[in-house]
Short mmCIF file of C-alpha atoms in Angstrom, two decimals:
data_model
loop_
_atom_site.label_atom_id
_atom_site.label_comp_id
_atom_site.label_asym_id
_atom_site.label_seq_id
_atom_site.Cartn_x
_atom_site.Cartn_y
_atom_site.Cartn_z
CA SER A 1 283.19 301.64 54.69
CA ALA A 2 286.30 301.22 57.11
CA VAL A 3 288.61 303.44 59.36
CA ILE A 4 292.09 303.40 57.78
CA SER A 5 295.03 304.99 59.47
CA GLN A 6 298.54 305.45 58.31
CA LYS A 7 301.74 306.18 60.22
CA PRO A 8 303.69 308.33 59.75
CA SER A 9 301.55 310.87 58.31
CA ARG A 10 304.47 312.60 56.89
CA ASP A 11 308.47 312.38 56.94
CA ILE A 12 311.41 313.57 55.72
CA CYS A 13 314.31 311.30 55.10
CA GLN A 14 317.88 311.41 53.69
CA ARG A 15 318.70 309.71 50.51
CA GLY A 16 319.88 306.05 51.13
CA THR A 17 317.84 305.45 54.20
CA SER A 18 314.60 303.38 54.46
CA LEU A 19 311.19 304.17 55.68
CA THR A 20 308.39 301.75 56.82
CA ILE A 21 305.06 302.92 56.57
CA GLN A 22 302.16 301.37 58.58
CA CYS A 23 298.46 300.92 57.38
CA GLN A 24 295.88 299.77 60.18
CA VAL A 25 292.23 299.23 59.42
CA ASP A 26 289.39 298.68 61.94
CA SER A 27 288.10 295.53 60.59
CA GLN A 28 289.41 292.31 58.98
CA VAL A 29 289.93 292.52 55.51
CA THR A 30 291.56 290.15 52.86
CA MET A 31 292.78 292.42 50.22
CA MET A 32 295.11 295.56 51.11
CA PHE A 33 296.78 297.66 48.34
CA TRP A 34 299.46 300.05 48.21
CA TYR A 35 299.64 303.07 45.85
CA ARG A 36 302.25 305.85 44.87
CA GLN A 37 301.08 309.31 44.12
CA GLN A 38 304.10 311.25 42.83
CA PRO A 39 303.95 315.01 42.99
CA GLY A 40 300.95 316.50 40.71
CA GLN A 41 300.33 313.01 39.47
CA SER A 42 297.42 310.35 39.74
CA LEU A 43 297.84 307.14 41.77
CA THR A 44 299.70 304.18 40.61
CA LEU A 45 299.20 300.85 42.29
CA ILE A 46 302.48 299.52 43.70
CA ALA A 47 301.39 296.07 44.86
CA THR A 48 298.53 293.90 46.28
CA ALA A 49 299.03 292.24 49.80
CA ASN A 50 296.92 289.57 50.64
CA GLN A 51 297.28 287.89 54.14
CA GLY A 52 299.02 284.77 54.09
CA SER A 53 300.76 285.07 50.59
CA GLU A 54 303.44 287.00 49.17
CA ALA A 55 302.67 290.44 47.78
CA THR A 56 301.97 290.72 44.11
CA TYR A 57 303.75 293.68 42.41
CA GLU A 58 302.92 295.76 39.36
CA SER A 59 305.06 296.26 36.51
CA GLY A 60 308.00 298.50 37.58
CA PHE A 61 307.83 297.78 41.22
CA VAL A 62 310.12 295.27 42.84
CA ILE A 63 310.10 293.62 46.20
CA ASP A 64 313.81 294.63 47.08
CA LYS A 65 312.78 298.36 46.63
CA PHE A 66 309.35 298.19 48.28
CA PRO A 67 309.03 295.20 50.59
CA ILE A 68 305.58 294.53 51.91
CA SER A 69 304.47 292.64 55.19
CA ARG A 70 300.89 291.47 55.82
CA PRO A 71 301.00 289.85 59.30
CA ASN A 72 297.23 289.68 59.83
CA LEU A 73 293.92 290.84 58.38
CA THR A 74 294.17 294.41 59.98
CA PHE A 75 297.64 295.34 59.24
CA SER A 76 300.51 295.81 56.64
CA THR A 77 303.56 297.64 56.04
CA LEU A 78 305.27 299.08 53.08
CA THR A 79 309.07 299.79 53.24
CA VAL A 80 310.73 302.29 50.75
CA SER A 81 314.23 301.18 50.60
CA ASN A 82 317.43 302.88 49.78
CA MET A 83 315.37 306.16 49.05
CA SER A 84 316.42 308.65 46.29
CA PRO A 85 314.76 311.96 45.77
CA GLU A 86 312.73 310.31 43.27
CA ASP A 87 310.84 308.46 45.82
CA SER A 88 309.46 311.50 47.17
CA SER A 89 305.67 310.91 46.91
CA ILE A 90 302.28 310.46 48.87
CA TYR A 91 302.10 306.76 49.65
CA LEU A 92 298.51 305.55 50.18
CA CYS A 93 297.05 302.24 51.39
CA SER A 94 293.64 300.84 50.61
CA VAL A 95 291.38 298.19 51.52
CA ASP A 96 288.66 296.24 49.62
CA LEU A 97 285.97 295.16 51.99
CA GLY A 98 284.75 292.44 49.66
CA GLN A 99 281.19 293.69 49.55
CA GLY A 100 279.87 291.60 46.75
CA ALA A 101 281.20 290.78 43.37
CA ALA A 102 281.98 294.54 42.70
CA ASP A 103 285.07 295.58 44.60
CA THR A 104 285.20 299.18 46.27
CA GLN A 105 288.62 300.24 47.61
CA TYR A 106 288.60 302.48 50.51
CA PHE A 107 291.75 304.73 51.23
CA GLY A 108 293.86 305.70 54.21
CA PRO A 109 294.95 309.18 54.83
CA GLY A 110 298.31 308.75 52.99
CA THR A 111 301.91 309.16 54.16
CA ARG A 112 303.61 312.06 52.55
CA LEU A 113 307.31 311.39 52.03
CA THR A 114 310.02 313.91 51.16
CA VAL A 115 313.63 312.58 50.46
CA LEU A 116 316.43 314.87 50.38
CA ALA B 1 294.46 297.66 28.54
CA GLN B 2 292.24 299.50 30.86
CA SER B 3 292.65 303.42 30.93
CA VAL B 4 290.96 306.33 32.24
CA THR B 5 290.93 309.85 30.52
CA GLN B 6 290.15 312.85 32.43
CA PRO B 7 290.51 315.53 29.59
CA ASP B 8 290.44 318.64 32.18
CA ILE B 9 293.38 319.19 34.17
CA HIS B 10 291.87 322.19 35.85
CA ILE B 11 288.58 323.69 36.02
CA THR B 12 287.44 326.92 37.80
CA VAL B 13 283.87 327.63 38.49
CA SER B 14 281.93 330.24 40.65
CA GLU B 15 280.41 329.21 43.80
CA GLY B 16 276.74 328.32 43.16
CA ALA B 17 277.39 327.43 39.58
CA SER B 18 276.80 324.03 37.95
CA LEU B 19 279.71 321.51 37.59
CA GLU B 20 280.63 318.81 35.20
CA LEU B 21 283.70 316.77 35.36
CA ARG B 22 284.30 314.44 32.44
CA CYS B 23 285.68 311.21 32.52
CA ASN B 24 286.20 308.52 29.58
CA TYR B 25 287.29 305.18 29.90
CA SER B 26 288.52 302.13 27.79
CA TYR B 27 287.69 298.61 29.14
CA GLY B 28 286.78 295.55 27.44
CA ALA B 29 284.28 294.33 29.90
CA THR B 30 281.37 295.79 31.84
CA PRO B 31 283.20 298.48 33.82
CA TYR B 32 282.99 299.29 37.49
CA LEU B 33 283.47 303.02 37.80
CA PHE B 34 284.33 305.24 40.62
CA TRP B 35 284.75 308.88 41.55
CA TYR B 36 286.96 309.86 44.41
CA VAL B 37 288.03 313.36 45.78
CA GLN B 38 291.09 314.20 47.32
CA SER B 39 291.17 317.32 49.42
CA PRO B 40 294.35 319.08 50.11
CA GLY B 41 296.58 317.07 52.20
CA GLN B 42 294.18 314.36 52.35
CA GLY B 43 293.61 310.79 51.34
CA LEU B 44 291.02 309.68 48.84
CA GLN B 45 287.23 309.95 49.52
CA LEU B 46 284.84 307.74 47.55
CA LEU B 47 282.00 309.89 46.13
CA LEU B 48 280.17 307.32 44.21
CA LYS B 49 280.26 304.17 42.16
CA TYR B 50 278.67 302.55 39.30
CA PHE B 51 278.48 298.76 39.05
CA SER B 52 275.13 298.15 37.19
CA GLY B 53 271.58 298.96 36.85
CA ASP B 54 270.31 302.72 36.86
CA THR B 55 272.84 304.49 34.84
CA LEU B 56 272.46 307.70 36.99
CA VAL B 57 273.89 307.29 40.28
CA GLN B 58 273.69 309.46 43.17
CA GLY B 59 276.67 310.03 45.57
CA ILE B 60 277.78 311.99 48.75
CA LYS B 61 277.94 315.77 48.95
CA GLY B 62 275.26 316.29 46.39
CA PHE B 63 277.13 314.85 43.63
CA GLU B 64 275.74 312.44 40.70
CA ALA B 65 277.38 310.86 37.80
CA GLU B 66 275.94 309.23 34.63
CA PHE B 67 277.10 306.18 32.98
CA LYS B 68 276.94 306.33 29.24
CA ARG B 69 277.97 303.13 27.67
CA SER B 70 277.78 304.47 23.93
CA GLN B 71 280.15 307.25 24.88
CA SER B 72 282.41 305.12 27.40
CA SER B 73 281.85 308.20 29.70
CA PHE B 74 281.09 308.52 33.33
CA ASN B 75 280.65 312.27 33.95
CA LEU B 76 280.31 313.71 37.28
CA ARG B 77 277.87 316.37 37.94
CA LYS B 78 276.75 318.78 40.65
CA PRO B 79 274.05 321.34 40.29
CA SER B 80 275.54 324.06 42.55
CA VAL B 81 279.03 324.09 43.84
CA HIS B 82 280.22 325.00 47.38
CA TRP B 83 283.78 326.44 48.27
CA SER B 84 284.38 323.37 50.27
CA ASP B 85 284.15 321.40 46.96
CA ALA B 86 287.66 322.78 45.79
CA ALA B 87 289.67 319.44 45.44
CA GLU B 88 291.11 317.20 43.18
CA TYR B 89 288.89 314.63 41.50
CA PHE B 90 289.90 311.24 40.31
CA CYS B 91 287.77 309.01 38.07
CA ALA B 92 288.68 305.27 38.25
CA VAL B 93 287.82 302.18 36.64
CA GLY B 94 287.82 298.85 38.48
CA ALA B 95 289.90 296.24 36.45
CA GLY B 96 289.50 292.87 38.20
CA GLN B 97 290.54 293.53 41.76
CA LYS B 98 292.74 296.76 40.70
CA LEU B 99 291.79 300.21 40.25
CA VAL B 100 293.23 302.17 37.21
CA PHE B 101 293.06 305.98 37.85
CA GLY B 102 292.60 309.09 35.59
CA GLN B 103 295.10 312.01 35.75
CA GLY B 104 292.60 313.99 38.03
CA THR B 105 290.92 317.27 37.63
CA ARG B 106 291.64 319.98 40.03
CA LEU B 107 288.53 322.08 40.75
CA THR B 108 288.88 325.66 41.82
CA ILE B 109 286.04 327.53 43.29
CA ASN B 110 285.68 331.48 42.74
CA PRO B 111 283.98 333.25 45.59
#
């Protein structure tokens, strides 16, 4: 497995502002993922972030709202832009260690965001 | 499209009792199947996974799951639950490099 950390662990923000969430992993990984977990809901994939290429966004998520950076093989950031109360969620990053043909994702502890 | 159904939103069992959490999937190819657990305020921890081979897979914390292709199911079991097992449990199917999650089952343990 891998040790994955996220910063901040939680935050309370005002509407209209932006928050950048960091994800750090203790080993080099090709694929990192960002998920959103709305209150009482399951996880929904926002985007896949590969180092050296643009992030690939899922349907319903756009780069202007959720810009992602992937500057190296151990780090990624997700920004939640122009926030509204509907963005209140837990945001989780995950990594695929690429062990064999079957992909297994390991998750960070999450960032709990509340937008007022 | 791939999908995962966890029919039980909330289950309550007594400590020491056996547990089975249901998971049904829809996927056109051979599925990669996972169970994750999320304790309150925590991220997701991988319990076990099925890729191929033996349809009964063992995981951490005494959990096991059985893959039944004919029923498109991957149910999670534990013979005797502990109070520390109270958490949210998510079943997921690997769709290429992505994971599609079920809605989750919240497990409550009665003392």
